[in-house]
Amino acid sequence: MTGMAWEIRVATAGDLEAVVRLHEADLIGGHGDAWTPQTRPAYEAAFAAIEASPDTDLYVAIEDGVVVGTFQLQMLRKLTERGARKAVLESVQVRADRRSRGLGARMIAEAERLARARGATGLQLTSNKRRTAAHRFYERQGYERSHEGFRKTL
């Protein structure tokens, strides 16, 4: 990212299409995201809820005025660990042509800084089992595999 103007900031409604398109381009995640006239209202409603929540923020990484990365950070209050605050990192995406240039590491570092500033004692994330390159990336950032995840569609 040397020589390029970049920043990481809270997403605005004007960033929403670009953020959804980052997820739309994700062939591994399999969330079926797509920015269309039919899906736009659902994304706008989700963004409004995120924006209104005191415990969840959506961020964008901007490079030379273009959204090239995103992540969502949610704060949780746990009953265990004496009421610890934990941060959950979700929906991390870097545009394919911007990968392996340090942007992902900067996004993770910023998520950690933000979580610490809000009193989090830890940060956790999940990653699709097929994302082996992402797993190596997270391990290089100091994350360790600690739990087995389960999910059920409702």
PDB file of C-alpha atoms in Angstrom:
ATOM      1  CA  MET A   1       0.000   0.000   0.000  1.00  0.00           C
ATOM      2  CA  THR A   2       3.029   2.241  -0.206  1.00  0.00           C
ATOM      3  CA  GLY A   3       2.378   5.486  -2.033  1.00  0.00           C
ATOM      4  CA  MET A   4      -1.392   5.122  -1.972  1.00  0.00           C
ATOM      5  CA  ALA A   5      -3.858   7.151   0.076  1.00  0.00           C
ATOM      6  CA  TRP A   6      -5.791   4.830   2.375  1.00  0.00           C
ATOM      7  CA  GLU A   7      -7.947   4.917   5.479  1.00  0.00           C
ATOM      8  CA  ILE A   8     -10.161   2.652   7.555  1.00  0.00           C
ATOM      9  CA  ARG A   9     -13.383   4.254   8.778  1.00  0.00           C
ATOM     10  CA  VAL A  10     -16.960   3.525   9.787  1.00  0.00           C
ATOM     11  CA  ALA A  11     -19.040   2.735   6.709  1.00  0.00           C
ATOM     12  CA  THR A  12     -21.714   5.136   5.539  1.00  0.00           C
ATOM     13  CA  ALA A  13     -24.871   4.442   3.558  1.00  0.00           C
ATOM     14  CA  GLY A  14     -22.979   5.610   0.474  1.00  0.00           C
ATOM     15  CA  ASP A  15     -20.540   2.691   0.922  1.00  0.00           C
ATOM     16  CA  LEU A  16     -23.232   0.035   1.104  1.00  0.00           C
ATOM     17  CA  GLU A  17     -23.269  -1.082  -2.531  1.00  0.00           C
ATOM     18  CA  ALA A  18     -19.475  -1.379  -2.619  1.00  0.00           C
ATOM     19  CA  VAL A  19     -19.470  -3.426   0.610  1.00  0.00           C
ATOM     20  CA  VAL A  20     -22.133  -5.806  -0.695  1.00  0.00           C
ATOM     21  CA  ARG A  21     -20.249  -6.159  -3.978  1.00  0.00           C
ATOM     22  CA  LEU A  22     -17.125  -7.225  -2.044  1.00  0.00           C
ATOM     23  CA  HIS A  23     -19.181 -10.038  -0.501  1.00  0.00           C
ATOM     24  CA  GLU A  24     -20.852 -10.778  -3.830  1.00  0.00           C
ATOM     25  CA  ALA A  25     -17.421 -11.490  -5.328  1.00  0.00           C
ATOM     26  CA  ASP A  26     -16.668 -14.007  -2.551  1.00  0.00           C
ATOM     27  CA  LEU A  27     -17.040 -17.431  -4.154  1.00  0.00           C
ATOM     28  CA  ILE A  28     -15.954 -19.388  -1.067  1.00  0.00           C
ATOM     29  CA  GLY A  29     -18.230 -17.849   1.568  1.00  0.00           C
ATOM     30  CA  GLY A  30     -21.382 -18.981  -0.170  1.00  0.00           C
ATOM     31  CA  HIS A  31     -23.683 -16.394   1.394  1.00  0.00           C
ATOM     32  CA  GLY A  32     -25.378 -15.655  -1.908  1.00  0.00           C
ATOM     33  CA  ASP A  33     -24.920 -11.914  -1.560  1.00  0.00           C
ATOM     34  CA  ALA A  34     -25.824  -9.852  -4.607  1.00  0.00           C
ATOM     35  CA  TRP A  35     -26.606  -6.174  -5.017  1.00  0.00           C
ATOM     36  CA  THR A  36     -29.813  -6.044  -7.097  1.00  0.00           C
ATOM     37  CA  PRO A  37     -32.969  -3.918  -7.025  1.00  0.00           C
ATOM     38  CA  GLN A  38     -34.679  -6.831  -5.271  1.00  0.00           C
ATOM     39  CA  THR A  39     -32.033  -7.283  -2.551  1.00  0.00           C
ATOM     40  CA  ARG A  40     -31.178  -3.636  -1.977  1.00  0.00           C
ATOM     41  CA  PRO A  41     -33.984  -3.027   0.579  1.00  0.00           C
ATOM     42  CA  ALA A  42     -32.789  -5.942   2.739  1.00  0.00           C
ATOM     43  CA  TYR A  43     -29.218  -4.618   2.762  1.00  0.00           C
ATOM     44  CA  GLU A  44     -30.428  -1.094   3.513  1.00  0.00           C
ATOM     45  CA  ALA A  45     -32.520  -2.374   6.452  1.00  0.00           C
ATOM     46  CA  ALA A  46     -29.586  -4.398   7.784  1.00  0.00           C
ATOM     47  CA  PHE A  47     -27.289  -1.381   7.464  1.00  0.00           C
ATOM     48  CA  ALA A  48     -29.796   0.828   9.306  1.00  0.00           C
ATOM     49  CA  ALA A  49     -29.946  -1.710  12.159  1.00  0.00           C
ATOM     50  CA  ILE A  50     -26.144  -1.916  12.323  1.00  0.00           C
ATOM     51  CA  GLU A  51     -25.866   1.853  12.266  1.00  0.00           C
ATOM     52  CA  ALA A  52     -28.415   2.155  15.105  1.00  0.00           C
ATOM     53  CA  SER A  53     -26.740  -0.455  17.308  1.00  0.00           C
ATOM     54  CA  PRO A  54     -24.348   0.786  19.990  1.00  0.00           C
ATOM     55  CA  ASP A  55     -22.578  -2.590  19.923  1.00  0.00           C
ATOM     56  CA  THR A  56     -22.002  -3.182  16.201  1.00  0.00           C
ATOM     57  CA  ASP A  57     -20.110  -1.194  13.579  1.00  0.00           C
ATOM     58  CA  LEU A  58     -19.364  -1.811   9.916  1.00  0.00           C
ATOM     59  CA  TYR A  59     -16.022  -0.536   8.634  1.00  0.00           C
ATOM     60  CA  VAL A  60     -14.557   0.051   5.211  1.00  0.00           C
ATOM     61  CA  ALA A  61     -10.978   0.246   4.022  1.00  0.00           C
ATOM     62  CA  ILE A  62     -10.608   2.963   1.418  1.00  0.00           C
ATOM     63  CA  GLU A  63      -7.696   3.101  -0.997  1.00  0.00           C
ATOM     64  CA  ASP A  64      -7.415   6.087  -3.317  1.00  0.00           C
ATOM     65  CA  GLY A  65     -11.090   6.861  -2.709  1.00  0.00           C
ATOM     66  CA  VAL A  66     -12.354   3.327  -3.473  1.00  0.00           C
ATOM     67  CA  VAL A  67     -13.772   0.764  -1.017  1.00  0.00           C
ATOM     68  CA  VAL A  68     -11.341  -2.170  -1.165  1.00  0.00           C
ATOM     69  CA  GLY A  69     -12.016  -3.884   2.150  1.00  0.00           C
ATOM     70  CA  THR A  70     -14.575  -4.260   4.905  1.00  0.00           C
ATOM     71  CA  PHE A  71     -15.184  -5.832   8.292  1.00  0.00           C
ATOM     72  CA  GLN A  72     -17.867  -5.807  10.948  1.00  0.00           C
ATOM     73  CA  LEU A  73     -17.059  -5.553  14.656  1.00  0.00           C
ATOM     74  CA  GLN A  74     -19.557  -6.515  17.338  1.00  0.00           C
ATOM     75  CA  MET A  75     -19.137  -6.126  21.077  1.00  0.00           C
ATOM     76  CA  LEU A  76     -20.594  -8.764  23.400  1.00  0.00           C
ATOM     77  CA  ARG A  77     -21.027  -8.813  27.142  1.00  0.00           C
ATOM     78  CA  LYS A  78     -20.508 -12.305  28.508  1.00  0.00           C
ATOM     79  CA  LEU A  79     -21.851 -13.662  31.749  1.00  0.00           C
ATOM     80  CA  THR A  80     -18.840 -15.930  32.091  1.00  0.00           C
ATOM     81  CA  GLU A  81     -15.330 -14.632  32.668  1.00  0.00           C
ATOM     82  CA  ARG A  82     -16.845 -12.300  35.268  1.00  0.00           C
ATOM     83  CA  GLY A  83     -18.826 -10.345  32.699  1.00  0.00           C
ATOM     84  CA  ALA A  84     -15.988  -9.854  30.232  1.00  0.00           C
ATOM     85  CA  ARG A  85     -16.513  -7.817  27.095  1.00  0.00           C
ATOM     86  CA  LYS A  86     -15.497  -9.678  23.954  1.00  0.00           C
ATOM     87  CA  ALA A  87     -15.315  -8.501  20.382  1.00  0.00           C
ATOM     88  CA  VAL A  88     -16.471 -10.570  17.438  1.00  0.00           C
ATOM     89  CA  LEU A  89     -14.948  -9.880  14.044  1.00  0.00           C
ATOM     90  CA  GLU A  90     -17.193 -10.773  11.093  1.00  0.00           C
ATOM     91  CA  SER A  91     -17.411 -10.397   7.342  1.00  0.00           C
ATOM     92  CA  VAL A  92     -13.758  -9.603   6.677  1.00  0.00           C
ATOM     93  CA  GLN A  93     -13.215  -9.027   2.965  1.00  0.00           C
ATOM     94  CA  VAL A  94     -10.420  -7.529   0.886  1.00  0.00           C
ATOM     95  CA  ARG A  95     -10.927  -7.006  -2.820  1.00  0.00           C
ATOM     96  CA  ALA A  96      -9.133  -9.784  -4.721  1.00  0.00           C
ATOM     97  CA  ASP A  97      -6.788  -7.440  -6.602  1.00  0.00           C
ATOM     98  CA  ARG A  98      -5.733  -5.780  -3.320  1.00  0.00           C
ATOM     99  CA  ARG A  99      -4.813  -8.940  -1.386  1.00  0.00           C
ATOM    100  CA  SER A 100      -1.278  -9.786  -0.234  1.00  0.00           C
ATOM    101  CA  ARG A 101      -0.365  -6.107   0.075  1.00  0.00           C
ATOM    102  CA  GLY A 102      -0.832  -5.596   3.824  1.00  0.00           C
ATOM    103  CA  LEU A 103      -4.365  -4.216   3.811  1.00  0.00           C
ATOM    104  CA  GLY A 104      -5.864  -7.229   5.601  1.00  0.00           C
ATOM    105  CA  ALA A 105      -3.256  -7.012   8.356  1.00  0.00           C
ATOM    106  CA  ARG A 106      -3.980  -3.309   8.778  1.00  0.00           C
ATOM    107  CA  MET A 107      -7.709  -4.018   8.979  1.00  0.00           C
ATOM    108  CA  ILE A 108      -7.155  -6.696  11.643  1.00  0.00           C
ATOM    109  CA  ALA A 109      -4.874  -4.378  13.627  1.00  0.00           C
ATOM    110  CA  GLU A 110      -7.506  -1.646  13.470  1.00  0.00           C
ATOM    111  CA  ALA A 111     -10.250  -4.056  14.595  1.00  0.00           C
ATOM    112  CA  GLU A 112      -8.057  -5.043  17.557  1.00  0.00           C
ATOM    113  CA  ARG A 113      -7.387  -1.386  18.421  1.00  0.00           C
ATOM    114  CA  LEU A 114     -11.091  -0.563  18.267  1.00  0.00           C
ATOM    115  CA  ALA A 115     -11.991  -3.591  20.397  1.00  0.00           C
ATOM    116  CA  ARG A 116      -9.407  -2.700  23.046  1.00  0.00           C
ATOM    117  CA  ALA A 117     -10.656   0.903  23.110  1.00  0.00           C
ATOM    118  CA  ARG A 118     -14.154  -0.405  23.897  1.00  0.00           C
ATOM    119  CA  GLY A 119     -12.911  -2.567  26.744  1.00  0.00           C
ATOM    120  CA  ALA A 120     -12.727  -5.955  25.040  1.00  0.00           C
ATOM    121  CA  THR A 121     -10.526  -8.549  26.695  1.00  0.00           C
ATOM    122  CA  GLY A 122     -10.433 -10.704  23.577  1.00  0.00           C
ATOM    123  CA  LEU A 123     -11.374 -10.814  19.916  1.00  0.00           C
ATOM    124  CA  GLN A 124     -12.765 -13.871  18.185  1.00  0.00           C
ATOM    125  CA  LEU A 125     -13.649 -14.692  14.619  1.00  0.00           C
ATOM    126  CA  THR A 126     -14.803 -17.618  12.557  1.00  0.00           C
ATOM    127  CA  SER A 127     -13.710 -18.562   9.079  1.00  0.00           C
ATOM    128  CA  ASN A 128     -15.123 -21.011   6.557  1.00  0.00           C
ATOM    129  CA  LYS A 129     -13.183 -24.292   6.698  1.00  0.00           C
ATOM    130  CA  ARG A 130     -12.455 -23.975   2.963  1.00  0.00           C
ATOM    131  CA  ARG A 131     -10.575 -20.688   3.463  1.00  0.00           C
ATOM    132  CA  THR A 132      -7.183 -22.254   4.060  1.00  0.00           C
ATOM    133  CA  ALA A 133      -5.278 -19.162   2.880  1.00  0.00           C
ATOM    134  CA  ALA A 134      -7.315 -16.993   5.261  1.00  0.00           C
ATOM    135  CA  HIS A 135      -6.549 -19.406   8.103  1.00  0.00           C
ATOM    136  CA  ARG A 136      -2.823 -19.034   7.466  1.00  0.00           C
ATOM    137  CA  PHE A 137      -3.291 -15.251   7.373  1.00  0.00           C
ATOM    138  CA  TYR A 138      -5.110 -15.195  10.738  1.00  0.00           C
ATOM    139  CA  GLU A 139      -2.449 -17.404  12.295  1.00  0.00           C
ATOM    140  CA  ARG A 140       0.237 -14.974  11.075  1.00  0.00           C
ATOM    141  CA  GLN A 141      -1.739 -12.229  12.850  1.00  0.00           C
ATOM    142  CA  GLY A 142      -1.449 -14.169  16.124  1.00  0.00           C
ATOM    143  CA  TYR A 143      -4.817 -15.940  16.172  1.00  0.00           C
ATOM    144  CA  GLU A 144      -5.021 -19.553  17.241  1.00  0.00           C
ATOM    145  CA  ARG A 145      -7.561 -22.245  16.537  1.00  0.00           C
ATOM    146  CA  SER A 146      -9.398 -22.834  19.769  1.00  0.00           C
ATOM    147  CA  HIS A 147     -12.960 -24.033  19.165  1.00  0.00           C
ATOM    148  CA  GLU A 148     -14.965 -26.108  16.757  1.00  0.00           C
ATOM    149  CA  GLY A 149     -17.928 -24.182  15.347  1.00  0.00           C
ATOM    150  CA  PHE A 150     -21.413 -25.453  14.651  1.00  0.00           C
ATOM    151  CA  ARG A 151     -24.300 -23.900  12.757  1.00  0.00           C
ATOM    152  CA  LYS A 152     -27.860 -24.668  11.834  1.00  0.00           C
ATOM    153  CA  THR A 153     -30.044 -22.886   9.343  1.00  0.00           C
ATOM    154  CA  LEU A 154     -33.338 -21.822  10.900  1.00  0.00           C
TER     155      LEU A 154
END
